[in-house]
Coordinates of C-alpha atoms in Angstrom, one line a residue:
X1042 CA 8.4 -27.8 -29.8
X1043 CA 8.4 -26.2 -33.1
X1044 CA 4.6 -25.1 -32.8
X1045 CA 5.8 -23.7 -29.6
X1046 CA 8.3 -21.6 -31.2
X1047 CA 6.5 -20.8 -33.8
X1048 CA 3.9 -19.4 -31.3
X1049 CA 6.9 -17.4 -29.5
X1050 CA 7.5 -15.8 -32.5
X1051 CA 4.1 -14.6 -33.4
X1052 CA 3.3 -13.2 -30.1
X1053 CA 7.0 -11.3 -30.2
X1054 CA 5.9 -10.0 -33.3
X1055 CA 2.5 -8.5 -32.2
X1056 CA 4.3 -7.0 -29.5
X1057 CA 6.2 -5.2 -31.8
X1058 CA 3.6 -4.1 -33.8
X1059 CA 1.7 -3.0 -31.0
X1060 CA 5.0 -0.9 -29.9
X1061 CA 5.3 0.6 -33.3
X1062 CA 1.4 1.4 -33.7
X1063 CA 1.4 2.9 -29.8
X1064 CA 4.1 5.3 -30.5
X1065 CA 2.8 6.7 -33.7
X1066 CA -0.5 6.9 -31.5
X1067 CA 1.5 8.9 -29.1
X1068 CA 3.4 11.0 -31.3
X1069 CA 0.1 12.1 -32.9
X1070 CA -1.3 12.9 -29.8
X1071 CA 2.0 14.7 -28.3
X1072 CA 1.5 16.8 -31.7
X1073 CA -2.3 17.7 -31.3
X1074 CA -1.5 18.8 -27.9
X1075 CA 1.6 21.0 -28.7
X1076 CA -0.3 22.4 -31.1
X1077 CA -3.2 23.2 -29.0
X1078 CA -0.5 24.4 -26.5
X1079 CA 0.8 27.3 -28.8
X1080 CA -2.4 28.3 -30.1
X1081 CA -3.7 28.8 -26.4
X1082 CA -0.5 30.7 -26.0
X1083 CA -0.5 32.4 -29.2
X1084 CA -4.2 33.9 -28.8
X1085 CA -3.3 35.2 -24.5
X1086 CA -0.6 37.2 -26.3
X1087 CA -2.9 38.4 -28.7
X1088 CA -5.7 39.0 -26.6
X1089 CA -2.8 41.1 -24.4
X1090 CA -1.6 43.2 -27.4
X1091 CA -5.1 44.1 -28.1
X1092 CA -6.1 45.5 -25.0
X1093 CA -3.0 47.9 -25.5
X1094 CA -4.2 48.6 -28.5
X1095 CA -8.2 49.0 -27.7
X1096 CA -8.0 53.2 -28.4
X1097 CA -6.6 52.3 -31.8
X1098 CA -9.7 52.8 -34.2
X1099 CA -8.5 49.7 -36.4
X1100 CA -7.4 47.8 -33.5
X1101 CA -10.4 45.6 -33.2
X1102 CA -11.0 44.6 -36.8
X1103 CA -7.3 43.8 -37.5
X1104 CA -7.2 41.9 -33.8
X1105 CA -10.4 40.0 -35.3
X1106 CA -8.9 39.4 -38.4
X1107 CA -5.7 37.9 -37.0
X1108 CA -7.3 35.7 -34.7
X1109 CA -9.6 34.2 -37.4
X1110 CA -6.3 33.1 -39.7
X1111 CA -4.6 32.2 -36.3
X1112 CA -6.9 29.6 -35.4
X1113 CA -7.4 28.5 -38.8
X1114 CA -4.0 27.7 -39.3
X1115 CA -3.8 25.9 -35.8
X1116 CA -6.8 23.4 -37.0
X1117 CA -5.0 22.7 -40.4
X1118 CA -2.1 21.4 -38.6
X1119 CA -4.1 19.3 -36.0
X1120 CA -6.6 18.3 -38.7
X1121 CA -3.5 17.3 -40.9
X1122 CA -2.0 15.9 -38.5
X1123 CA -4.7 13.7 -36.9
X1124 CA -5.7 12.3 -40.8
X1125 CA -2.2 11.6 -41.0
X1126 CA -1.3 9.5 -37.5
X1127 CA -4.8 7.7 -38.2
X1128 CA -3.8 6.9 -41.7
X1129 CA -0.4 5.4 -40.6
X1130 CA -1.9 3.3 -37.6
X1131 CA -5.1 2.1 -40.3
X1132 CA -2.3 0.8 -42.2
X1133 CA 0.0 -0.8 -39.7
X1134 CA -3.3 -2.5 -38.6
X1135 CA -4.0 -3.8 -42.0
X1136 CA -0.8 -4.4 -43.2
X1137 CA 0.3 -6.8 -40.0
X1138 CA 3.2 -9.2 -40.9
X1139 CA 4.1 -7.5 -43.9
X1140 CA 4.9 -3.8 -41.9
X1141 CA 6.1 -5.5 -38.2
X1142 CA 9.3 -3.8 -37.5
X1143 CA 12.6 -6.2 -37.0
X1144 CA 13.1 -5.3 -33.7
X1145 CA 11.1 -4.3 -30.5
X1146 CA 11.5 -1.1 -28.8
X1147 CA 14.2 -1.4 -26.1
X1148 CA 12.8 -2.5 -22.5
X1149 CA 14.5 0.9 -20.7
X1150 CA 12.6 2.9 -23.4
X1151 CA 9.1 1.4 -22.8
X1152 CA 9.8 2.1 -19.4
X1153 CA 10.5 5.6 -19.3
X1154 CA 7.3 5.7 -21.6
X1155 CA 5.4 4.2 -19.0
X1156 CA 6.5 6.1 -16.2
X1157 CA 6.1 9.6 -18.1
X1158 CA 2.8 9.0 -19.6
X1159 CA 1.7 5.7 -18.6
X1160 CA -1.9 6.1 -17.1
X1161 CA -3.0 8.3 -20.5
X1162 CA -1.7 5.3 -22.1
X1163 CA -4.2 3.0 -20.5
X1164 CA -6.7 5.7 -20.7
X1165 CA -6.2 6.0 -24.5
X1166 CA -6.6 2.1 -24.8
X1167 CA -2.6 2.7 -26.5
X1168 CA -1.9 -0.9 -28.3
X1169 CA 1.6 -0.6 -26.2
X1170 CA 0.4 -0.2 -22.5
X1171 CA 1.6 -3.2 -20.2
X1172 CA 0.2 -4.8 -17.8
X1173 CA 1.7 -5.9 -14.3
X1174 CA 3.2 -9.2 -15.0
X1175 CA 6.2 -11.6 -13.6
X1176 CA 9.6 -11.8 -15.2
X1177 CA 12.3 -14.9 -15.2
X1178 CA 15.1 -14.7 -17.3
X1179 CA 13.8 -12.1 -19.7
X1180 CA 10.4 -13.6 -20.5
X1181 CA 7.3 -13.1 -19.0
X1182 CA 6.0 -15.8 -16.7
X1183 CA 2.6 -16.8 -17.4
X1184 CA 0.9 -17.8 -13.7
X1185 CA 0.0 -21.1 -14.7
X1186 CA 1.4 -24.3 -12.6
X1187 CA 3.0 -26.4 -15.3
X1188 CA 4.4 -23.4 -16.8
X1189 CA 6.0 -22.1 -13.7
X1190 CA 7.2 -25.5 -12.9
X1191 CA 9.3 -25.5 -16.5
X1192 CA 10.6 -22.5 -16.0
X1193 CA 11.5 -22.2 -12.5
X1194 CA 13.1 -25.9 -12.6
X1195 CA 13.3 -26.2 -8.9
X1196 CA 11.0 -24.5 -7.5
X1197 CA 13.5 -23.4 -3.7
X1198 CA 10.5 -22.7 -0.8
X1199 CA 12.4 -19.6 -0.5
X1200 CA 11.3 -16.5 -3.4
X1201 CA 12.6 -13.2 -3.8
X1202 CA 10.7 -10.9 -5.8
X1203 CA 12.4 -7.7 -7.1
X1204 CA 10.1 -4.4 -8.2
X1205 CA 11.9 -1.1 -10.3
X1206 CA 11.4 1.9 -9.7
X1207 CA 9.8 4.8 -11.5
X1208 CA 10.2 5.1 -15.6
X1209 CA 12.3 1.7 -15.9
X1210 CA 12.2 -2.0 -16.3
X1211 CA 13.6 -5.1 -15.0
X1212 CA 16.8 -4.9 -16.4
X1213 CA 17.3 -1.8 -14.1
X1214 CA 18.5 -4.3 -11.6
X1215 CA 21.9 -4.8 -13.4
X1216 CA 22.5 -0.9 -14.6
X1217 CA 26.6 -0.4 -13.9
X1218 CA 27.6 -4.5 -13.4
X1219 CA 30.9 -4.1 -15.6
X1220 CA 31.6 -1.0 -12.8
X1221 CA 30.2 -3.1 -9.7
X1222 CA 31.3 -6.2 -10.5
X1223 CA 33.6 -6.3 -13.7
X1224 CA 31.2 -7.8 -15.9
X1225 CA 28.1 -7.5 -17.3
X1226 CA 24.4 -9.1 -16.5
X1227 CA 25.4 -9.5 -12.4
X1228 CA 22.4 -8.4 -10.2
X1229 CA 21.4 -8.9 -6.8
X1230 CA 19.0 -11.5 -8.0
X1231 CA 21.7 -13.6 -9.9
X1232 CA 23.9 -13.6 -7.1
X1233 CA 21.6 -14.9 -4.3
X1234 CA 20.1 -17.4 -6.5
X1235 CA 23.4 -18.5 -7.3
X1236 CA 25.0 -18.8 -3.8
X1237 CA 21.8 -19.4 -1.8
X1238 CA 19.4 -21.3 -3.9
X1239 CA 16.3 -18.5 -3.6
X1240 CA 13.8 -18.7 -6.4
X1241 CA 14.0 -15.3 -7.8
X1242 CA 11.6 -13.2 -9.7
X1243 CA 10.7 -10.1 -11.2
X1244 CA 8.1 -7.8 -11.6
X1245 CA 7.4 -5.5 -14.4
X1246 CA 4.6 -2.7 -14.3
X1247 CA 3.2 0.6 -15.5
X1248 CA 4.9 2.5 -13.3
X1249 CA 3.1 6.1 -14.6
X1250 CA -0.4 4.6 -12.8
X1251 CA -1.5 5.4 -9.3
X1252 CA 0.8 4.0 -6.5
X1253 CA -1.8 2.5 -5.1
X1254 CA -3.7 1.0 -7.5
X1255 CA -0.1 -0.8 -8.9
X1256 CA 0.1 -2.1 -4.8
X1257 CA -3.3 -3.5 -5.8
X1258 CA -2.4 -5.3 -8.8
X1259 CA 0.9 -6.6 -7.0
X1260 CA -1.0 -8.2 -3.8
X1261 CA -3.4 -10.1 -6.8
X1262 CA -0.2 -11.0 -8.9
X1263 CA 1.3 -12.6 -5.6
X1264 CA -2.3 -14.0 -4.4
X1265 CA -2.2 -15.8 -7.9
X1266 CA 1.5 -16.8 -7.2
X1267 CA 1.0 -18.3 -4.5
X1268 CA -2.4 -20.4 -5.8
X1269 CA 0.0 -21.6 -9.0
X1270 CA 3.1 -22.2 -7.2
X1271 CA 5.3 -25.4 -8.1
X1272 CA 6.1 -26.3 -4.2
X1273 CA 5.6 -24.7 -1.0
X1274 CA 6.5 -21.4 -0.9
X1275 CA 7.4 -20.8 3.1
X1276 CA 9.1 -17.5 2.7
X1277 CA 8.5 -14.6 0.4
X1278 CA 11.3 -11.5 0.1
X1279 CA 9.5 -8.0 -1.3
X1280 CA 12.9 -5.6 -2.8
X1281 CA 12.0 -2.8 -4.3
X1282 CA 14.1 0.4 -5.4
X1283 CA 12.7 3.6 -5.3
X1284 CA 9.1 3.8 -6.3
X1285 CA 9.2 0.1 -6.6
X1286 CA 9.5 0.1 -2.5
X1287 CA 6.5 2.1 -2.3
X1288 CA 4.5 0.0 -4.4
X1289 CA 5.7 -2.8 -2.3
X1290 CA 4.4 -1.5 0.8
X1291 CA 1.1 -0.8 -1.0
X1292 CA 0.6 -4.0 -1.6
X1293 CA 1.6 -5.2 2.0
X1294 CA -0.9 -2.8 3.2
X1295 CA -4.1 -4.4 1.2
X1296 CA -2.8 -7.8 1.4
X1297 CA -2.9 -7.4 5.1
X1298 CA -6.1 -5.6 5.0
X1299 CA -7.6 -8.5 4.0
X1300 CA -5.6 -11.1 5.3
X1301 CA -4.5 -12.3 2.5
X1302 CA -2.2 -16.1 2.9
X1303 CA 0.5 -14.7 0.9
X1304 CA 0.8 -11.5 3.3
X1305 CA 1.5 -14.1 5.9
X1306 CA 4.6 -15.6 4.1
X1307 CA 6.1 -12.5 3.6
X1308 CA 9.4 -12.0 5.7
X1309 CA 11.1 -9.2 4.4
X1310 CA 10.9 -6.2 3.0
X1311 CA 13.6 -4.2 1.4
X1312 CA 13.1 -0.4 0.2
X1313 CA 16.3 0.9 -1.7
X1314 CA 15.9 4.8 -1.7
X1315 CA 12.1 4.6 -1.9
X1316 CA 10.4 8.2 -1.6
X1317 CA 8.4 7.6 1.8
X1318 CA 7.9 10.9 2.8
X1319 CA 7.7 12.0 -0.9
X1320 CA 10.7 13.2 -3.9
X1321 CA 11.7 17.0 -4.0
X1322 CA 11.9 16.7 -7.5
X1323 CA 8.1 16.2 -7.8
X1324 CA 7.4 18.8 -5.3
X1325 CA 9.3 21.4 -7.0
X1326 CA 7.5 20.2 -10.3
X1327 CA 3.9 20.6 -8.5
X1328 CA 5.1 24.3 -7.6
X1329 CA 6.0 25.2 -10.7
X1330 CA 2.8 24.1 -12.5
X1331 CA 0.9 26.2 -9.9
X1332 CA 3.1 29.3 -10.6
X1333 CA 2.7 29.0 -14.5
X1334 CA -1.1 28.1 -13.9
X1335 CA -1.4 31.8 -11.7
X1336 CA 0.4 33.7 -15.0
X1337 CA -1.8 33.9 -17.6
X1338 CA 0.9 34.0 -20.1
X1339 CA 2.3 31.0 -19.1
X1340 CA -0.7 29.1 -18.5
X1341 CA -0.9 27.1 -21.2
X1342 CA 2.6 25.8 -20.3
X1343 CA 1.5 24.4 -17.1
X1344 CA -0.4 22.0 -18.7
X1345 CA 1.9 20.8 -20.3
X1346 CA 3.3 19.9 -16.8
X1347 CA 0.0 18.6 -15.7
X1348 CA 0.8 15.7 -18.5
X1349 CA 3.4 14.0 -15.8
X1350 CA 1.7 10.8 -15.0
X1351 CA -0.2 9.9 -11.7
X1352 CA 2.3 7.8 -10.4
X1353 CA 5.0 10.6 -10.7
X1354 CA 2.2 13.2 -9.1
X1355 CA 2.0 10.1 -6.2
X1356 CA 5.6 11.3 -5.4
X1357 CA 5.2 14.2 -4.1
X1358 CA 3.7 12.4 -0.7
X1359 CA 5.0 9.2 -1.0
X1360 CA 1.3 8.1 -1.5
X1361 CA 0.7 4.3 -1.1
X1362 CA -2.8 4.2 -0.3
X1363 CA -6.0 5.4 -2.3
X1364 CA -6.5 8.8 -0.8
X1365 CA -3.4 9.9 -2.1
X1366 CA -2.0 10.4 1.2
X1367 CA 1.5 9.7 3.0
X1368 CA 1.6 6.3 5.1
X1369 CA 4.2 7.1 7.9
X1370 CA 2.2 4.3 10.2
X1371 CA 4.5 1.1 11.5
X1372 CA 4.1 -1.3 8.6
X1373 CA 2.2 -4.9 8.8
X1374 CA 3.2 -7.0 11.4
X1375 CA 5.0 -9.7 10.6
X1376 CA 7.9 -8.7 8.1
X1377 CA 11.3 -7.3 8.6
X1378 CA 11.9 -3.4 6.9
X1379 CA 15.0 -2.8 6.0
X1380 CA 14.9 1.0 4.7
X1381 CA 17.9 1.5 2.7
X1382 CA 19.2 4.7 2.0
X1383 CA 22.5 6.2 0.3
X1384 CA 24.3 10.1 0.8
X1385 CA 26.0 11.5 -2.6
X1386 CA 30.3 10.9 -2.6
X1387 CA 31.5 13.8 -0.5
X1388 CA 28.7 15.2 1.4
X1389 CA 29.0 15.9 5.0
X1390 CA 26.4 14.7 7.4
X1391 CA 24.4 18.7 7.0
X1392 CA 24.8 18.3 2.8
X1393 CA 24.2 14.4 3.1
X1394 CA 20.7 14.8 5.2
X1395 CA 20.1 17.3 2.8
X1396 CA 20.6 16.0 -0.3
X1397 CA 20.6 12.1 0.6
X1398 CA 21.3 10.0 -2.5
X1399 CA 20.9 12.8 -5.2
X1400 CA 16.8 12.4 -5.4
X1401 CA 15.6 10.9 -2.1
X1402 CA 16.5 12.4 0.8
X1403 CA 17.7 10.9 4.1
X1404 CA 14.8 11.9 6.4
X1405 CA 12.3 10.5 3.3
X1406 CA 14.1 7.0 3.0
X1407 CA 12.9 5.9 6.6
X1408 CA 9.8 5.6 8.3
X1409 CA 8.9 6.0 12.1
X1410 CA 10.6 3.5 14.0
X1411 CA 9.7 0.2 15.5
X1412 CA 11.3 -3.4 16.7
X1413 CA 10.9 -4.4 12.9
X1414 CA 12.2 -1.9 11.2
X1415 CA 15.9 -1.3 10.6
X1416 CA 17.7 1.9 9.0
X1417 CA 20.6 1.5 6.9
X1418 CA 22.7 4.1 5.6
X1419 CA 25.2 4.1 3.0
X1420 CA 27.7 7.1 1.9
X1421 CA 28.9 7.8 -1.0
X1422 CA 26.4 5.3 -3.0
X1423 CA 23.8 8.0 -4.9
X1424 CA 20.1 6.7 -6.2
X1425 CA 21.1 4.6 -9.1
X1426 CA 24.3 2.6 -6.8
X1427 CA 22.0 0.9 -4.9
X1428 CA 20.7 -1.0 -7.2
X1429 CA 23.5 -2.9 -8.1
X1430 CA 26.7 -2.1 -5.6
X1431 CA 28.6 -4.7 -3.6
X1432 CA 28.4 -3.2 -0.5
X1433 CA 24.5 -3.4 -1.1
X1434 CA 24.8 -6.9 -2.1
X1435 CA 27.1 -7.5 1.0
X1436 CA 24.0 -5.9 3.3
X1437 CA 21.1 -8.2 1.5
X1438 CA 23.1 -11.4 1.6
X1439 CA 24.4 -11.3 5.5
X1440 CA 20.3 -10.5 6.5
X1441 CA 18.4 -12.7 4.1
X1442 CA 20.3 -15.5 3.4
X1443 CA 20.6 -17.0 7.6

């Protein structure tokens, strides 16, 4: 036992390091790229002053002159800058125990770093970039059979598995429990493992990669769950809140595809405010990159926008498939959808179809209708209520635990 947490110890200190060196690696590069930003910016306004100022005999010489020490001064600070980021992370390498911060990086923050940036991270090899992986009780939960077996205890037939959203973590699930519930650490999960015995799990991703290709990873994680499982698992629950609901019905899609068991054990499916039909917010940020992009002025400042990751670009449709396309189709046979949506506090039924619940709007929480699929609305709960709200809780527990 004390090997074993010994061993625990080590790997939370790697991760840490591996935090601390990622972020200095992103930092750097955040700097080289600003940098490269305002010189692109600096030189258009340049280039526009001198063509005002072409008749001026001297104009061409000084315009020369000016643009030599201008992009001099641009490579000292990203040459500085690049010897210094690569110095730092040489060092944290080397150094290992002895420079391992105390603490990790909070799990929210990783999260939002994931969902902002998260596929340059994986692209960029950055020692801080997750993988998909199953959660229980804080930890990660390694898909082996004896190790699931300790640390599920008994193993219920009956699993729910809960996905976040865009730019968060796990512990999303029990944002506001002092408010909903009048204390802290209360989620869904806790609740219906408590009063109904369900095996309940979570899922942790890199939610700034393609839609799709995190459905993919999710119908392997659950093809792998199901090989390891400590019992017979009978019935499998999908919840997922916001983007999390889209990447559950990605992975429905190519589970189903190729027929995989798990697909067949699935009986439920729950989207809480997921974008099906795609997220204004992301529309209105794909207009305004192609507005800056026209201006050549303000070019440069559109690709700053073009840094959003892929899964926040997959938004803008609702894409859950590989061509980047919306999936509007009836879903898989066999599961129950339940499309969950919320209206904001106050909003009449023109304002609430509107606006829906603050990001997702009413007509993009639901799909095309079908015998399996059932729309729920609730007012006065924005995006972030349902993930933890009573009357939520009330809806979940009356359909899945019968």
């Amino acid at each position: 036992m004390e090997d074993e947490a010994h061993g625990d110890e080590a790997e939370l200190a790697r991760e840490r390091l591996s935090q601390l060196r990622g972020v200095l690696r992103l930092v750097g590069a955040t700097v080289d790229g600003g940098a490269g930003v305002a010189q692109d910016m600096h030189r258009t306004i340049a280039d526009t002053a001198g063509r005002l100022l072409a008749p001026v005999p001297v104009a061409a010489a000084a315009e020369q002159l000016h643009a030599g020490v201008c992009d001099a001064v641009y490579a000292c600070v990203r040459g500085s800058s690049r010897l210094v980021f690569k110095a730092l992370d040489a060092a944290l390498e080397r150094g290992g125990p002895l420079l391992t911060p105390p603490r990790a990086l909070p799990g929210p923050l990783v999260g939002v770093l994931h969902g902002v940036v998260g596929d340059r991270l994986v692209r960029d090899a950055n020692p801080m970039h997750i993988t998909m992986q199953l959660r229980h009780r804080g930890a990660t939960l390694p898909l082996a059979r004896e190790a699931l077996a300790a640390a599920l205890e008994r193993a219920s037939e009956r699993v729910i598995l809960f996905v976040h959203g865009l730019a968060a973590d796990e512990s999303s699930w029990e944002l506001a429990s002092a408010r909903a519930w009048g204390r802290d650490g209360v989620s869904y999960g806790a609740l219906l493992a408590e009063r109904h015995g369900f095996t309940v799990l979570h899922v942790r991703y890199n939610s700034g990669l393609r839609i799709a290709e995190n459905g993919r990873a999710l119908a392997a994680l659950l093809r792998a769950l199901l090989a390891e499982y400590p019992g017979d698992l009978r019935e499998l629950t999908l919840i997922g809140h916001s983007m999390g609901g889209l990447v559950v019905r990605s992975a429905c899609l190519y589970g189903h595809a190729v027929r995989d068991i798990w697909s067949g054990r699935v009986r439920d499916v729950v989207c809480l405010g997921s974008p099906h039909r795609g997220a204004p917010l992301e529309k209105l940020g794909a207009a305004a990159a192609a507005v800056l992009a026209a201006v050549p002025i303000t070019a440069p400042l559109a690709r700053v926008l073009e840094v959003r990751s892929a899964g926040i670009k997959d938004l803008r449709r609702g894409a859950v498939r590989d061509d980047g396309e919306e999936d509007d189709e009836t879903p898989p046979a066999g599961a129950r959808y339940h499309l969950i949506a919320g209206t904001l506090r106050g909003a009449g039924p023109v304002l609430g179809w509107a606006l829906g619940d603050g990001l997702v709007r009413l007509g993009s929480a639901t799909l095309r209708g079908g015998p399996r699929i059932r729309r729920v609305r609730f007012d006065g709960l924005h995006h972030v209520h349902l993930l933890n709200h009573p009357r939520v809780f009330a809806y979940l527990e009356a359909t899945l635990a019968r």
